[in-house]
Short mmCIF file of C-alpha atoms and ligand atoms in Angstrom, two decimals:
data_model
loop_
_atom_site.label_atom_id
_atom_site.label_comp_id
_atom_site.label_asym_id
_atom_site.label_seq_id
_atom_site.Cartn_x
_atom_site.Cartn_y
_atom_site.Cartn_z
CA MET A 1 115.92 -19.95 40.23
CA SER A 2 115.94 -18.73 43.95
CA GLU A 3 119.16 -17.34 45.57
CA HIS A 4 119.69 -16.81 49.49
CA HIS A 5 122.24 -14.62 51.15
CA ILE A 6 123.55 -16.77 53.89
CA ALA A 7 126.06 -16.03 56.81
CA VAL A 8 127.87 -18.89 58.47
CA THR A 9 130.24 -19.46 60.88
CA ILE A 10 132.83 -22.05 59.59
CA ASN A 11 135.35 -23.57 62.11
CA GLY A 12 135.39 -20.21 63.93
CA ARG A 13 135.17 -18.03 61.07
CA LEU A 14 132.05 -15.83 59.62
CA HIS A 15 131.48 -16.55 55.82
CA GLN A 16 128.72 -14.84 53.89
CA ALA A 17 127.90 -15.86 50.44
CA THR A 18 124.77 -16.10 47.78
CA VAL A 19 124.01 -19.11 46.98
CA GLU A 20 121.73 -21.12 44.80
CA GLY A 21 118.55 -22.69 46.48
CA ARG A 22 119.45 -25.71 45.13
CA GLN A 23 123.14 -25.92 46.09
CA VAL A 24 124.06 -28.78 48.58
CA LEU A 25 125.91 -27.74 51.81
CA GLY A 26 128.78 -30.40 50.86
CA ASP A 27 129.71 -28.26 47.76
CA PHE A 28 128.95 -25.15 49.21
CA LEU A 29 131.85 -26.12 51.92
CA ARG A 30 134.18 -27.73 49.28
CA VAL A 31 133.83 -25.45 45.99
CA THR A 32 133.19 -21.74 47.61
CA ALA A 33 134.77 -22.21 51.14
CA GLY A 34 137.57 -24.34 49.88
CA LEU A 35 137.35 -26.99 52.56
CA THR A 36 137.90 -30.04 50.95
CA GLY A 37 138.68 -32.11 53.85
CA LEU A 38 135.16 -33.05 53.64
CA HIS A 39 134.70 -35.87 51.18
CA LEU A 40 131.68 -36.71 48.94
CA GLY A 41 131.04 -39.94 48.33
CA CYS A 42 127.58 -41.48 47.74
CA GLU A 43 126.31 -38.13 47.79
CA HIS A 44 122.89 -39.28 48.94
CA GLY A 45 123.63 -40.01 52.72
CA VAL A 46 124.85 -43.59 52.69
CA CYS A 47 128.57 -43.64 52.82
CA GLY A 48 129.12 -40.84 55.93
CA ALA A 49 132.02 -39.62 54.04
CA CYS A 50 130.59 -36.12 54.06
CA THR A 51 129.85 -35.98 57.86
CA ILE A 52 130.40 -32.38 59.49
CA ILE A 53 129.25 -30.94 62.90
CA VAL A 54 126.51 -28.52 62.58
CA ASP A 55 125.59 -26.61 65.90
CA GLY A 56 126.89 -29.57 67.85
CA LYS A 57 125.47 -32.31 66.04
CA ALA A 58 127.14 -34.79 63.39
CA VAL A 59 125.40 -34.13 59.99
CA ARG A 60 125.62 -35.03 56.30
CA ALA A 61 126.24 -32.26 54.18
CA CYS A 62 125.09 -34.17 51.07
CA LEU A 63 121.91 -34.02 52.71
CA MET A 64 121.47 -30.54 53.72
CA LEU A 65 121.39 -27.33 51.66
CA ALA A 66 123.66 -24.29 51.80
CA ALA A 67 120.82 -22.41 52.35
CA GLN A 68 119.67 -24.42 55.29
CA ALA A 69 122.99 -23.70 57.17
CA ASP A 70 121.93 -19.93 57.26
CA GLY A 71 123.01 -18.81 61.17
CA THR A 72 124.85 -21.84 62.14
CA SER A 73 127.89 -22.89 63.41
CA ILE A 74 129.93 -25.55 61.69
CA THR A 75 133.12 -27.47 62.25
CA THR A 76 134.63 -29.43 59.34
CA VAL A 77 137.84 -31.60 59.74
CA GLU A 78 140.02 -28.68 59.51
CA GLY A 79 138.76 -27.14 62.36
CA LEU A 80 139.26 -29.80 64.76
CA ALA A 81 142.94 -29.95 65.76
CA ALA A 82 144.01 -27.24 68.28
CA PRO A 83 145.65 -24.06 66.77
CA ASP A 84 149.14 -25.40 67.83
CA GLY A 85 148.54 -28.52 65.30
CA THR A 86 147.92 -30.66 68.31
CA LEU A 87 145.37 -33.56 67.12
CA HIS A 88 141.69 -33.90 68.57
CA PRO A 89 141.61 -36.85 70.71
CA VAL A 90 139.40 -38.55 67.83
CA GLN A 91 142.59 -38.08 65.38
CA GLN A 92 145.19 -39.21 67.54
CA ALA A 93 143.47 -42.37 68.30
CA LEU A 94 142.86 -43.08 64.77
CA ARG A 95 146.19 -42.09 64.18
CA ASP A 96 147.71 -44.43 67.28
CA ALA A 97 145.61 -47.52 66.04
CA HIS A 98 146.34 -47.19 62.29
CA GLY A 99 142.35 -46.30 61.72
CA LEU A 100 142.65 -45.68 58.22
CA GLN A 101 144.20 -46.86 55.05
CA CYS A 102 143.44 -44.52 52.13
CA GLY A 103 141.81 -41.79 54.27
CA PHE A 104 138.76 -41.40 51.98
CA CYS A 105 136.17 -42.31 54.85
CA THR A 106 138.40 -40.73 57.71
CA PRO A 107 137.11 -37.56 57.86
CA GLY A 108 133.47 -38.29 58.01
CA ILE A 109 134.32 -41.04 60.89
CA VAL A 110 136.09 -38.57 62.91
CA MET A 111 133.55 -35.83 62.65
CA THR A 112 131.12 -38.36 63.64
CA LEU A 113 133.24 -39.49 66.74
CA ALA A 114 133.80 -36.17 67.60
CA ALA A 115 130.53 -34.99 67.61
CA LEU A 116 129.53 -38.20 70.10
CA MET A 117 132.66 -37.54 72.15
CA GLN A 118 131.36 -34.04 73.01
CA ALA A 119 127.69 -34.80 73.32
CA PRO A 120 126.03 -34.01 77.02
CA ALA A 121 125.46 -38.03 77.52
CA PRO A 122 129.12 -39.77 77.80
CA ALA A 123 129.89 -41.59 74.87
CA THR A 124 130.32 -45.46 75.28
CA GLU A 125 132.18 -47.86 73.09
CA GLU A 126 128.63 -49.49 72.14
CA THR A 127 127.64 -45.94 71.20
CA LEU A 128 130.54 -44.96 68.99
CA LEU A 129 130.54 -48.69 67.43
CA ALA A 130 126.74 -48.34 66.65
CA ALA A 131 127.67 -45.20 64.93
CA MET A 132 130.12 -46.47 62.87
CA SER A 133 127.45 -48.48 61.19
CA GLY A 134 126.38 -45.29 59.14
CA HIS A 135 130.08 -45.28 57.42
CA ILE A 136 131.37 -47.08 54.95
CA CYS A 137 135.02 -47.76 54.59
CA ARG A 138 135.91 -49.00 51.35
CA CYS A 139 139.35 -50.58 52.70
CA THR A 140 138.15 -52.74 55.26
CA GLY A 141 140.18 -50.52 57.67
CA TYR A 142 137.46 -51.56 60.47
CA GLN A 143 139.48 -53.28 62.75
CA GLY A 144 141.70 -50.14 63.30
CA ILE A 145 138.83 -48.26 63.67
CA ARG A 146 137.47 -50.38 66.55
CA ARG A 147 140.85 -50.27 68.46
CA ALA A 148 140.74 -46.49 68.22
CA ILE A 149 137.23 -46.64 69.38
CA ARG A 150 138.21 -48.92 72.41
CA ALA A 151 141.10 -46.70 73.42
CA LEU A 152 138.78 -43.55 73.44
CA THR A 153 136.43 -44.83 75.84
CA ALA A 154 138.88 -46.64 77.78
CA ARG A 155 138.89 -45.67 81.19
CA PRO A 156 141.94 -44.65 83.05
CA PRO A 157 143.29 -47.54 85.35
CA GLY A 158 142.03 -47.87 88.90
CA GLU A 159 138.70 -46.16 88.00
CA PRO A 160 135.65 -47.97 88.68
CA ALA A 161 133.38 -49.34 85.51
S1 FES B 201 128.53 -38.25 50.36
FE1 FES B 201 127.21 -37.91 52.04
S2 FES B 201 126.75 -39.79 52.82
FE2 FES B 201 127.86 -40.09 51.13
S1 FES B 202 140.40 -45.73 55.11
FE1 FES B 202 139.97 -46.07 52.47
S2 FES B 202 137.83 -45.81 52.61
FE2 FES B 202 138.23 -46.17 54.77
#
């Protein structure tokens, strides 16, 4: 069984650990780093619940090994709000639009939307809606999620479309 020493920045803090070669990043974040905001549903890349941001891109933590995260910078849902507790705009939009019910799928959806909102190309309503095809919400909360996406991409009054 192979072991690997990894150093990974998680939500701005450096974590160092020795991990088994077979350990999945989602398990490492939840069990070793204690970041249980990340949810594991299908554990094979379908439901989207485990989505985190790795070096600026939305990644499914169930499809990446902890050893592969060595040297990366990771943001989980715990690291998204401002230090004073102010919610990230994506979190606020979902809250305002009642875009969640039980909340199991929510951290993954938040991280996918946040990654796209900070991408160099401006996110459009269509882009964000298309990205939701990679997330399964068992509570059928999609209408609220759609409202949140519409609010996120709405232009300020008077700004040309
Ligand atoms: S738990 Fe990773 S995609 Fe479902
Ligand atoms: S809010 Fe319950 S699974 Fe989406």
